[in-house]
Coordinates of C-alpha atoms in Angstrom, one line a residue:
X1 CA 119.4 103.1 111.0
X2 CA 116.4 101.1 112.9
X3 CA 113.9 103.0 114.3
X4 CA 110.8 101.9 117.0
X5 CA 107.6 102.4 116.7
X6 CA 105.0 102.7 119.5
X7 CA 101.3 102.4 118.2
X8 CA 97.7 100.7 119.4
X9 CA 95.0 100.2 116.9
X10 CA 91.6 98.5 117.2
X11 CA 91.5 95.4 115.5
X12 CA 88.0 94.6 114.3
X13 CA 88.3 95.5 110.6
X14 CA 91.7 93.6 110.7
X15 CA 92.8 90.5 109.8
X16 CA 95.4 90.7 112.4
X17 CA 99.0 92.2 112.4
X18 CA 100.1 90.1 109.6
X19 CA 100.1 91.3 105.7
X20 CA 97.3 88.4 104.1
X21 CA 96.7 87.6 100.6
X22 CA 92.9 87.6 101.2
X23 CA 92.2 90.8 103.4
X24 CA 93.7 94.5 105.0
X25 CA 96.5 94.0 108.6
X26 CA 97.6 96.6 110.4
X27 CA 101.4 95.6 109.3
X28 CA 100.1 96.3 105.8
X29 CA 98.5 99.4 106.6
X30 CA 101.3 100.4 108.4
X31 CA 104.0 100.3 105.4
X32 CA 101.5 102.2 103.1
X33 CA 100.8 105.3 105.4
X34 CA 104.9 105.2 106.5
X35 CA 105.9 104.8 102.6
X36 CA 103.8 107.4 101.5
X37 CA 104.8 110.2 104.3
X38 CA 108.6 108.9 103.6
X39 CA 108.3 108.7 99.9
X40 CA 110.7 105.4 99.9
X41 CA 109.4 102.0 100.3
X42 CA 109.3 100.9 104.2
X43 CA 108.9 97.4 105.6
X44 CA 107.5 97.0 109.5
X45 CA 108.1 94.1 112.1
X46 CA 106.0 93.9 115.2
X47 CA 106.7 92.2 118.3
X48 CA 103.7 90.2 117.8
X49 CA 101.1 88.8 115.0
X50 CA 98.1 89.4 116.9
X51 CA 95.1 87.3 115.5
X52 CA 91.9 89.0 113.4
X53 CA 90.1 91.0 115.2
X54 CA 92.6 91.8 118.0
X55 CA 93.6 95.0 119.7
X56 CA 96.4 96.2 120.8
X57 CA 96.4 99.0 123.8
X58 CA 100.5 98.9 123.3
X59 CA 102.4 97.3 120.3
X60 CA 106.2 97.9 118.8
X61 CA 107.5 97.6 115.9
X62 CA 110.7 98.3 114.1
X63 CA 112.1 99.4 110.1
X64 CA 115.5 100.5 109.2
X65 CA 116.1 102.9 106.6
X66 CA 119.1 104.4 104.9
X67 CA 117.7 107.9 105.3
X68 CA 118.0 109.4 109.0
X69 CA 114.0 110.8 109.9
X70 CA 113.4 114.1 111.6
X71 CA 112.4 113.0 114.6
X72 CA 109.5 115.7 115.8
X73 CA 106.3 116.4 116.5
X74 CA 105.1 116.7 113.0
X75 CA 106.4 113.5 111.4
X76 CA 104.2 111.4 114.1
X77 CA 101.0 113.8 113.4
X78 CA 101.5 114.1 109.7
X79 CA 101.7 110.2 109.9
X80 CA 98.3 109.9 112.1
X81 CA 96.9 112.1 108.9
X82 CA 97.2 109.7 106.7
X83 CA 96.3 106.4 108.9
X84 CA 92.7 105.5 109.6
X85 CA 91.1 106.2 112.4
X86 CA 91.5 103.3 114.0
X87 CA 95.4 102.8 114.2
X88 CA 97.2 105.3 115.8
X89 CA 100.9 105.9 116.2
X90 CA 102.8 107.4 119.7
X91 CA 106.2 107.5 119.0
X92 CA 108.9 107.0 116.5
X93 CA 112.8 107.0 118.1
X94 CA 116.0 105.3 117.6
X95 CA 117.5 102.0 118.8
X96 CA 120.6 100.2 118.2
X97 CA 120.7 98.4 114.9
X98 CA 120.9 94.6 117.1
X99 CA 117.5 95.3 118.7
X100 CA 114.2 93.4 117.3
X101 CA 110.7 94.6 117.9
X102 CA 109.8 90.3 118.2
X103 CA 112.6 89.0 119.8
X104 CA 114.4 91.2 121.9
X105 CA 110.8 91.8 123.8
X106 CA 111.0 89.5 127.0
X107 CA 107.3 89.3 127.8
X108 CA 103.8 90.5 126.5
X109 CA 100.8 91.0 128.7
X110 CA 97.1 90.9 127.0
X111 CA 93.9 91.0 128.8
X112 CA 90.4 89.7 127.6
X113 CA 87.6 92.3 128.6
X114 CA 84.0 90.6 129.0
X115 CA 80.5 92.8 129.8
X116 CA 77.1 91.5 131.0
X117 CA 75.5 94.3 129.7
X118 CA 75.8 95.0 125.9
X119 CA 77.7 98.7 125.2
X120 CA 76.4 100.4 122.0
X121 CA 79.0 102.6 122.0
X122 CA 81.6 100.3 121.9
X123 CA 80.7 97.2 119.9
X124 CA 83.0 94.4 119.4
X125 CA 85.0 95.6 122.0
X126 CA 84.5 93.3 124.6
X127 CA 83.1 89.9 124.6
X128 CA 79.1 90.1 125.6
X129 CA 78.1 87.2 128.2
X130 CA 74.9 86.9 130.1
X131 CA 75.6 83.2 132.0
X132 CA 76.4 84.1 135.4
X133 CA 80.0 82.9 136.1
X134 CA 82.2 81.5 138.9
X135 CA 84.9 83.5 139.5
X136 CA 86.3 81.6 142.5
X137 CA 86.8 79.0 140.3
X138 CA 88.4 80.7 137.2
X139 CA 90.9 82.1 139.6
X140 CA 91.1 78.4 140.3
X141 CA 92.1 77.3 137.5
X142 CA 94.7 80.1 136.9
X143 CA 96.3 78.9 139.4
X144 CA 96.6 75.1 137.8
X145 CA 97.3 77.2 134.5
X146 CA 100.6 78.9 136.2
X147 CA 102.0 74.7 137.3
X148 CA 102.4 74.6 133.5
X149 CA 105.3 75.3 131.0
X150 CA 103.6 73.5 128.0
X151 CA 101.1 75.0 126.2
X152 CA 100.5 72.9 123.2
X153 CA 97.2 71.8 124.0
X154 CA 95.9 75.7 123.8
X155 CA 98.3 76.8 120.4
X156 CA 96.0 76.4 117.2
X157 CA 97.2 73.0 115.0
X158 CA 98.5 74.8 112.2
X159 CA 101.6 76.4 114.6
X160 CA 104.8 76.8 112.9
X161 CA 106.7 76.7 115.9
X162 CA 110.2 74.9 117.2
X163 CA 108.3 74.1 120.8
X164 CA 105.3 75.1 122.5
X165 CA 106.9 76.2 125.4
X166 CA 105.8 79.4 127.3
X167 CA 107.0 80.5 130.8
X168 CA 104.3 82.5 132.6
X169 CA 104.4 85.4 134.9
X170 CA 100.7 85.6 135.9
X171 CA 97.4 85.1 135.1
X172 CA 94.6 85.7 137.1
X173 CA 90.5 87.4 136.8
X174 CA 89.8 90.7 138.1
X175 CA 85.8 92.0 138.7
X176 CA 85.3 95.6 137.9
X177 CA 84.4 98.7 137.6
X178 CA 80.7 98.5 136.7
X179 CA 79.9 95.3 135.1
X180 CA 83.5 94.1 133.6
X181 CA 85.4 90.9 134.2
X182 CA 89.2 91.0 133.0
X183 CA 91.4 88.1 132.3
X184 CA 95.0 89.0 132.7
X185 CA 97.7 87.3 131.3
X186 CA 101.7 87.6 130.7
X187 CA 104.6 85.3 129.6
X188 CA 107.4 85.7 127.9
X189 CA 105.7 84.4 124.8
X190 CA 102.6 83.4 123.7
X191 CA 101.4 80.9 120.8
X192 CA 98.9 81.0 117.9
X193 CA 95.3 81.4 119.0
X194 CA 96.9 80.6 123.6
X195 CA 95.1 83.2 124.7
X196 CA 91.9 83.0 123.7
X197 CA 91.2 78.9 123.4
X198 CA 92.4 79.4 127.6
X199 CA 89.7 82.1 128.3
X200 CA 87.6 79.2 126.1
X201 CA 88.1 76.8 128.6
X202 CA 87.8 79.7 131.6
X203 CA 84.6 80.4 130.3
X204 CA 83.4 76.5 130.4
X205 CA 85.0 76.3 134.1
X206 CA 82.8 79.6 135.6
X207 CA 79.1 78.0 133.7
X208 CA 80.7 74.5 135.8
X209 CA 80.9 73.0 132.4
X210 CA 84.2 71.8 132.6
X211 CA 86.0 70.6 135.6
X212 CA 89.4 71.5 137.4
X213 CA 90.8 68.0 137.2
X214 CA 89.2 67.9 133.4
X215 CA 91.5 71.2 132.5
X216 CA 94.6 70.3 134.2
X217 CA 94.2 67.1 131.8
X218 CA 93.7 68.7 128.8
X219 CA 96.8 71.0 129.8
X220 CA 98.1 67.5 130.3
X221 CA 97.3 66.0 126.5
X222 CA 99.3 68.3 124.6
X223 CA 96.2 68.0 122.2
X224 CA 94.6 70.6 120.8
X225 CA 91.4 69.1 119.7
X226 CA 90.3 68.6 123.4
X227 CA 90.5 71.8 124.4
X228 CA 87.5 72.8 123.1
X229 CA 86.6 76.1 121.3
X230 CA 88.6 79.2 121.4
X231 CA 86.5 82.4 122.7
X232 CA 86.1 85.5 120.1
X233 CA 88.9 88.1 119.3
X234 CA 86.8 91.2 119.8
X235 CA 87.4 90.9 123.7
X236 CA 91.5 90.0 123.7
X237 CA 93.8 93.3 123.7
X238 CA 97.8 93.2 124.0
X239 CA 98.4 95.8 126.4
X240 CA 101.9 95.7 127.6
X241 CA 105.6 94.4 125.8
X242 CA 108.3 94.5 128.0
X243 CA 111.9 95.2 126.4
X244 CA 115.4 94.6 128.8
X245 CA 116.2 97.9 130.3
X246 CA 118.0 100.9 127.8
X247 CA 115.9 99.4 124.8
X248 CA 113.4 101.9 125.1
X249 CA 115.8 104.8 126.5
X250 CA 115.1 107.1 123.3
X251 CA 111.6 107.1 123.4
X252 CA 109.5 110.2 123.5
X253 CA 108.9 111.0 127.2
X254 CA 104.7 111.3 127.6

């Protein structure tokens, strides 16, 4: 049987989703905490590989298993027990054997959360920036962003990927409330390191450090050592995958 899995975690003492020889993921995490409640051995697929230091408001992921769960209440808390603090699990249900956590999703939607004013009580977090930016202009540039179906000028070099193609539904800056500036995003797919190398170059635009007609040719170059440098993980978060309608129809209602 294949089962979902509905979890967010806080990514700062992460070194992303992925299991890595040379430090703790959530994925790893994950199959300890689930193997020791189970008492079998469990292996976890997300729908995404979310970089060090990352968060993730809403992620899915899937395992099969011979063995059919109880499905309650207490199999959810008893596996919050035994997680850290900072990963926590919503849901556990059912899908069809055919379904993927990865590629049966058809979009993910991340923001990038930046504060003026430092937050003690929630460091690395957000990204904190004093220069006084341009939003008019970063909105600007979105919209150049959106003309574009190539991304392989934003996707880190190291990208094992058949094609750096990425169709995107929006992306756009929002102000608000107190002193917060959001950068939302969506696509179908996203590449290794897309997100935050654009806000990189956002960031550049709003200080008028790098022009419109510069980004739109660096989208242009399919290069990625002109794009300049990619902006820290604590501000990125994955906050929305989207799966084709009846995927989800077993989970937990809230």
């Amino acid at each position: 049987m294949r089962y979902f899995m509905e979890l967010s975690y806080r990514g700062t003492a992460y070194r992303g989703w992925q299991t890595q020889a040379n430090g703790v993921s959530i994925q790893s995490t994950l199959e300890q905490a689930m193997s020791k409640r189970l008492g079998w051995p469990v292996y976890i697929l997300g729908s995404g590989r979310t970089d060090a230091g990352v968060h993730a408001e809403q992620q899915f992921a899937h395992f099969d298993t011979d063995q059919p769960l109880p499905l309650t209440d207490d199999l959810v808390y008893s596996l919050n027990c035994i997680l850290p603090d900072d990963i926590a699990v919503h849901a556990i249900f059912p899908v069809d054997e055919s379904v993927h956590a990865r590629f049966s999703a058809v979009s993910r939607y991340y923001q990038y959360h930046i504060t003026r004013e430092k937050n003690v009580f929630a460091p690395g977090l957000t990204l904190h920036f004093r220069p006084h930016l341009n939003i008019d202009r970063m909105n600007e540039a979105c919209q150049i962003l959106l003309r574009y179906t190539d991304f392989k000028s934003v996707s880190k070099a190291r990208a094992n990927v058949a094609h750096f193609r990425c169709e995107l539904a929006f992306a756009y800056w929002t102000t608000g409330p107190g002193d917060r500036l959001t950068f939302h995003i969506k696509a179908n797919r996203f590449l290794w390191g897309m997100v935050r190398t654009i806000v990189g170059m956002m960031l550049e635009i709003g200080q008028d450090r790098l022009s419109l007609d510069a980004f739109d040719q660096i989208l242009q170059a399919r290069d990625r050592t002109v794009a300049g440098r990619a902006a820290p993980a604590n501000g990125l978060y994955l906050v929305e995958v989207e799966y084709p309608e009846g995927v989800l129809a077993n989970r937990p209602a809230k």
